[in-house]
């Protein structure tokens, strides 16, 4: 792949995504002591950057493949993204979800006409069920974070951010399964001379932080973070990109995530997920390092239960 | 006054305000059955349209008047707006507030260097205290809604909305003291050939609705609404404008306001005050009337206690 790969991905998905706004806040700049540029993927279709990767993955399939449909296992934003992207492209989407997934998440998938296939609530059951659908129906499997086309699609958020703010010193993005940070790192590598990429991760699920140190993909033993989008591990497609192009990963405490999230809500008047606040928390917690710099932050999404807030 | 008055007000305040975005939502259009254009004054400086009126009022003072400072009585958004506008113009601002006003509101005023003068918690005490400051210090009194310069300043939100969306059939705005709806009505009268203006008011404080029927300024006997910005009455400066240029006022129930607010939060991922949701509630509650039309809605502000939500 090269720069052209990302340009083609961007052109491919443009008709199906929003070019989301880059917002700034004088109050938050003052609070953080640097110049912050928030790329607001909470305003993306279905409420998260995942729409970009899902759209690119489906658009990259052949006509014959599209005819047979797609399958993924996810109970989060990627399930909605695949459902919506497939709906727009008249492709059948099968979404494997644990039977005990919250009704609100099932409903969101149904809104976009995704067909839910229930399974037991274990990673093994999810994978086995998705494989079964793939084999029986000949559908293409889409991975939420560890697939090239998904990573290239995700890269387009940072491409747009850099087009609008070419003078960024650093872009920060949250790290979950690694699909967003890898895409961000590729975009920054090809579209900026000087900008560095830093990942941000909850200390409670610091698998990526440890992976960069050990040089192999580490896993989490517990998943006790409010940033529910960031509990997954890196994969073999995105880890090499992260190793090569991400400067480092900063870990933050739960309390810092909640505090950062509340600050964004109150000062910017926008609704962001806890996962989205992790990158801003990393800045607030390392003010000296970022002082006076131009910092891009990828706000990954805004799908949050407003009836159940942590503050 | 004429169209030029409003153009001058707009040019006067432009360096001190944000040109706020006009947002749309496919999901909410579908839900409401019309084309909605939300003018997002929740993204305005200090978080509400009040910045426009306050800035225009202070900028309209003579140098000698500015030298002596300004005074207002408010415990809400206008207190913050006057404080911030005065701070930016190096004018001293005295804010009369009831001694039992929430600490968070006092702190917001202090952030912008407004000087708080406490008084007893009655309308009489507030007016008397403001008058005393005015006489002792020679300051200019700024009224939150019933003053020409404030109304002209407020009109600029609708001017910007109409510049961006000239094809609107109707603009809806919430009605509290009448300063926003009067400004919106003037802007629409001078800047659109065909657009009508409709006010929206909580049924619990329907003074403006009753005023338009009786032909005189009515008051509220109770103030039991979640839309805390809309409890005040119309005044002699804005009522004639409203009588002349506002088509009608639609009243909505508390439950409808809360439902509309939650919909905006969840679907648009933006934080809006209950008062801001009243106009959208009026649309949702009268779908047939608004069907397929192009509807502008002034989102008046986003200053809400995220730790104390109605849903």
Coordinates of N, CA, C and O in Angstrom, one line a residue, chain B residues 65-159:
Chain B
X65 N -20.1 56.3 28.7 CA -20.9 55.3 29.4 C -20.1 54.1 29.6 O -20.2 53.5 30.7
X66 N -19.3 53.6 28.7 CA -18.5 52.4 28.9 C -17.6 52.6 30.0 O -17.3 51.7 30.8
X67 N -17.1 53.8 30.2 CA -16.1 54.1 31.2 C -16.8 53.8 32.6 O -16.1 53.4 33.5
X68 N -18.1 54.1 32.7 CA -18.8 54.0 34.0 C -19.3 52.6 34.3 O -19.7 52.2 35.4
X69 N -19.3 51.7 33.2 CA -19.6 50.3 33.4 C -21.1 50.0 33.2 O -21.9 50.9 32.9
X70 N -21.5 48.8 33.4 CA -22.8 48.3 33.1 C -23.3 47.5 34.3 O -22.6 46.9 35.0
X71 N -24.6 47.4 34.4 CA -25.2 46.6 35.5 C -26.4 45.8 34.9 O -27.2 46.3 34.0
X72 N -26.6 44.6 35.3 CA -27.8 43.9 35.0 C -28.3 43.0 36.2 O -27.5 42.8 37.1
X73 N -29.5 42.6 36.2 CA -29.9 41.6 37.2 C -30.3 40.3 36.4 O -31.2 40.3 35.6
X74 N -29.6 39.2 36.7 CA -29.9 38.0 36.0 C -29.1 36.9 36.8 O -28.0 37.2 37.4
X75 N -29.6 35.7 36.9 CA -28.8 34.6 37.4 C -28.6 33.6 36.4 O -28.0 32.5 36.6
X76 N -29.0 33.9 35.1 CA -28.9 32.9 34.1 C -27.8 33.3 33.0 O -26.8 33.9 33.3
X77 N -28.1 33.0 31.8 CA -27.2 33.2 30.7 C -26.9 34.6 30.4 O -25.8 35.0 30.0
X78 N -27.8 35.6 30.7 CA -27.5 37.0 30.4 C -26.5 37.5 31.3 O -25.7 38.4 31.0
X79 N -26.4 37.0 32.6 CA -25.4 37.4 33.5 C -24.0 37.0 33.0 O -23.1 37.9 33.0
X80 N -23.9 35.8 32.4 CA -22.6 35.4 31.8 C -22.3 36.2 30.6 O -21.2 36.6 30.3
X81 N -23.3 36.5 29.8 CA -23.1 37.2 28.5 C -22.6 38.6 28.8 O -21.7 39.0 28.1
X82 N -23.3 39.3 29.7 CA -22.8 40.7 30.0 C -21.4 40.6 30.6 O -20.6 41.5 30.2
X83 N -21.1 39.7 31.4 CA -19.8 39.6 32.0 C -18.7 39.4 30.9 O -17.7 40.1 30.9
X84 N -19.0 38.5 30.0 CA -18.0 38.1 29.0 C -17.9 39.3 28.0 O -16.7 39.7 27.6
X85 N -19.0 39.8 27.5 CA -18.9 40.9 26.6 C -18.2 42.1 27.2 O -17.4 42.8 26.5
X86 N -18.5 42.4 28.4 CA -17.9 43.5 29.1 C -16.4 43.3 29.3 O -15.6 44.2 29.1
X87 N -16.0 42.1 29.7 CA -14.6 41.7 29.8 C -13.9 42.0 28.5 O -12.8 42.6 28.5
X88 N -14.4 41.5 27.4 CA -13.8 41.6 26.1 C -13.6 43.1 25.7 O -12.7 43.5 25.0
X89 N -14.5 44.0 26.2 CA -14.5 45.4 25.8 C -13.9 46.3 26.9 O -14.0 47.5 26.9
X90 N -13.3 45.6 28.0 CA -12.7 46.3 29.1 C -13.7 47.3 29.7 O -13.3 48.4 30.1
X91 N -14.9 46.8 29.9 CA -15.9 47.5 30.6 C -16.2 46.8 31.9 O -16.3 45.6 32.0
X92 N -16.5 47.6 33.0 CA -16.8 47.0 34.3 C -18.2 46.5 34.3 O -19.1 47.2 33.9
X93 N -18.5 45.2 34.7 CA -19.8 44.7 34.8 C -20.2 44.3 36.2 O -19.5 43.6 36.9
X94 N -21.4 44.9 36.6 CA -21.9 44.5 37.9 C -23.2 43.6 37.7 O -24.0 44.0 36.9
X95 N -23.2 42.5 38.3 CA -24.2 41.5 38.1 C -25.0 41.3 39.4 O -24.5 40.8 40.4
X96 N -26.2 41.8 39.4 CA -27.1 41.6 40.6 C -27.7 40.2 40.6 O -28.4 39.8 39.6
X97 N -27.4 39.5 41.7 CA -27.9 38.1 41.7 C -28.5 37.8 43.1 O -28.0 38.3 44.1
X98 N -29.6 37.0 43.2 CA -30.1 36.6 44.5 C -29.0 35.9 45.3 O -28.3 35.1 44.7
X99 N -29.0 36.1 46.6 CA -27.9 35.6 47.4 C -28.0 34.0 47.4 O -27.0 33.4 47.6
X100 N -29.2 33.5 47.1 CA -29.3 32.0 47.1 C -29.1 31.4 45.7 O -29.4 30.3 45.5
X101 N -28.6 32.2 44.8 CA -28.3 31.7 43.4 C -27.3 30.5 43.5 O -26.4 30.6 44.4
X102 N -27.4 29.5 42.7 CA -26.5 28.4 42.8 C -25.0 28.8 42.6 O -24.7 29.7 41.8
X103 N -24.1 28.2 43.3 CA -22.7 28.6 43.3 C -22.2 28.5 41.9 O -21.3 29.3 41.4
X104 N -22.6 27.4 41.1 CA -22.1 27.2 39.8 C -22.4 28.4 38.9 O -21.6 28.8 38.0
X105 N -23.5 29.1 39.1 CA -23.9 30.3 38.3 C -23.0 31.5 38.7 O -22.6 32.3 37.9
X106 N -22.8 31.6 40.0 CA -21.9 32.6 40.5 C -20.5 32.5 40.0 O -19.8 33.4 39.5
X107 N -20.0 31.2 40.0 CA -18.7 30.9 39.5 C -18.5 31.3 38.0 O -17.5 31.8 37.6
X108 N -19.6 31.0 37.2 CA -19.5 31.3 35.8 C -19.3 32.8 35.5 O -18.5 33.2 34.7
X109 N -20.1 33.6 36.3 CA -19.9 35.0 36.2 C -18.5 35.5 36.6 O -17.9 36.3 35.9
X110 N -18.0 34.9 37.7 CA -16.7 35.3 38.1 C -15.6 34.9 37.1 O -14.6 35.6 37.0
X111 N -15.8 33.8 36.4 CA -14.9 33.3 35.4 C -14.6 34.5 34.4 O -13.5 34.7 33.9
X112 N -15.7 35.2 34.1 CA -15.6 36.3 33.1 C -15.4 37.7 33.8 O -15.7 38.7 33.2
X113 N -15.0 37.6 35.1 CA -14.7 38.8 35.8 C -15.9 39.8 36.1 O -15.7 41.0 36.3
X114 N -17.1 39.3 36.0 CA -18.2 40.1 36.4 C -18.2 40.2 37.9 O -17.8 39.3 38.6
X115 N -18.6 41.4 38.4 CA -18.7 41.6 39.9 C -20.1 41.3 40.4 O -21.0 42.0 40.0
X116 N -20.2 40.3 41.3 CA -21.5 40.0 41.7 C -21.9 40.8 42.9 O -21.2 41.0 43.8
X117 N -23.2 41.3 42.8 CA -23.7 42.1 44.0 C -25.0 41.3 44.4 O -25.9 41.2 43.7
X118 N -24.9 40.8 45.6 CA -26.0 39.9 46.1 C -27.2 40.7 46.6 O -27.0 41.8 47.1
X119 N -28.4 40.2 46.5 CA -29.5 40.8 47.0 C -30.5 39.7 47.5 O -30.3 38.5 47.3
X120 N -31.6 40.1 48.1 CA -32.6 39.2 48.5 C -33.2 38.5 47.2 O -33.2 39.1 46.2
X121 N -33.8 37.4 47.4 CA -34.3 36.6 46.3 C -35.8 37.0 45.9 O -36.6 36.1 45.9
X122 N -36.0 38.3 45.6 CA -37.3 38.7 45.1 C -37.1 39.6 43.9 O -36.0 40.2 43.8
X123 N -38.0 39.6 43.0 CA -37.9 40.5 41.8 C -37.7 41.9 42.3 O -37.0 42.7 41.7
X124 N -38.5 42.3 43.3 CA -38.4 43.7 43.8 C -37.0 44.0 44.3 O -36.4 45.1 43.9
X125 N -36.4 43.1 45.0 CA -35.0 43.4 45.6 C -34.0 43.4 44.4 O -33.1 44.3 44.4
X126 N -34.2 42.6 43.4 CA -33.3 42.6 42.3 C -33.3 43.9 41.6 O -32.3 44.5 41.2
X127 N -34.5 44.4 41.3 CA -34.7 45.7 40.6 C -34.1 46.8 41.4 O -33.4 47.7 40.9
X128 N -34.5 46.8 42.7 CA -34.0 47.9 43.6 C -32.5 48.0 43.7 O -31.9 49.0 43.6
X129 N -31.9 46.8 43.8 CA -30.5 46.7 43.9 C -29.8 47.2 42.6 O -28.8 47.9 42.6
X130 N -30.3 46.7 41.5 CA -29.8 47.2 40.2 C -29.9 48.7 40.0 O -29.0 49.4 39.6
X131 N -31.0 49.2 40.4 CA -31.2 50.7 40.4 C -30.3 51.4 41.2 O -29.8 52.5 40.9
X132 N -30.0 50.9 42.4 CA -29.1 51.5 43.3 C -27.7 51.6 42.7 O -27.0 52.6 42.8
X133 N -27.3 50.5 42.1 CA -25.9 50.4 41.5 C -25.9 51.5 40.4 O -24.9 52.2 40.2
X134 N -27.0 51.5 39.6 CA -27.0 52.4 38.5 C -26.9 53.9 38.9 O -26.1 54.6 38.3
X135 N -27.6 54.2 40.0 CA -27.5 55.6 40.5 C -26.2 55.9 41.2 O -25.6 57.0 40.9
X136 N -25.8 55.0 42.0 CA -24.5 55.3 42.7 C -23.3 55.3 41.8 O -22.4 56.1 42.0
X137 N -23.2 54.5 40.8 CA -22.0 54.4 40.0 C -22.2 54.9 38.6 O -21.3 54.9 37.8
X138 N -23.4 55.4 38.3 CA -23.6 55.9 37.0 C -23.5 54.9 35.9 O -23.3 55.2 34.7
X139 N -23.8 53.6 36.2 CA -23.6 52.6 35.2 C -24.9 52.5 34.3 O -26.0 53.0 34.7
X140 N -24.7 51.9 33.1 CA -25.9 51.7 32.2 C -26.5 50.4 32.6 O -25.9 49.4 32.7
X141 N -27.9 50.4 32.7 CA -28.6 49.2 33.0 C -28.9 48.4 31.7 O -29.4 49.0 30.7
X142 N -28.6 47.2 31.7 CA -28.9 46.3 30.5 C -30.0 45.3 30.9 O -29.8 44.6 31.8
X143 N -31.0 45.3 30.1 CA -32.1 44.4 30.4 C -31.9 43.1 29.5 O -31.6 43.2 28.3
X144 N -32.2 41.9 30.1 CA -31.9 40.7 29.4 C -32.7 40.5 28.1 O -32.3 39.8 27.2
X145 N -33.9 41.2 28.0 CA -34.8 40.9 26.8 C -35.6 42.1 26.4 O -36.0 42.1 25.2
X146 N -35.7 43.1 27.2 CA -36.7 44.2 26.8 C -35.9 45.5 26.6 O -36.2 46.5 27.2
X147 N -35.0 45.4 25.7 CA -34.1 46.6 25.3 C -33.8 46.5 23.9 O -33.4 45.5 23.4
X148 N -33.9 47.6 23.1 CA -33.8 47.6 21.7 C -32.5 47.0 21.2 O -32.4 46.1 20.4
X149 N -31.4 47.5 21.8 CA -30.1 47.0 21.3 C -29.9 45.5 21.6 O -29.2 44.8 20.8
X150 N -30.5 45.0 22.7 CA -30.4 43.6 23.0 C -31.2 42.8 21.9 O -30.7 41.8 21.4
X151 N -32.4 43.3 21.6 CA -33.2 42.6 20.6 C -32.5 42.6 19.2 O -32.5 41.6 18.5
X152 N -31.9 43.8 18.9 CA -31.2 43.8 17.6 C -30.0 42.9 17.5 O -29.8 42.2 16.5
X153 N -29.3 42.8 18.6 CA -28.2 41.9 18.7 C -28.7 40.4 18.6 O -28.1 39.6 17.8
X154 N -29.8 40.1 19.2 CA -30.4 38.8 19.2 C -30.8 38.4 17.7 O -30.8 37.2 17.3
X155 N -31.2 39.4 17.0 CA -31.7 39.2 15.6 C -30.7 38.6 14.7 O -31.0 37.9 13.7
X156 N -29.4 38.7 15.1 CA -28.3 38.3 14.2 C -28.2 36.8 14.0 O -27.7 36.3 13.0
X157 N -28.7 36.1 15.0 CA -28.7 34.6 14.8 C -29.6 34.2 13.7 O -29.2 33.4 12.8
X158 N -30.8 34.8 13.6 CA -31.7 34.5 12.5 C -31.2 35.0 11.2 O -31.4 34.4 10.1
X159 N -30.5 36.2 11.2 CA -29.9 36.7 10.0 C -28.9 35.7 9.4 O -28.9 35.4 8.2

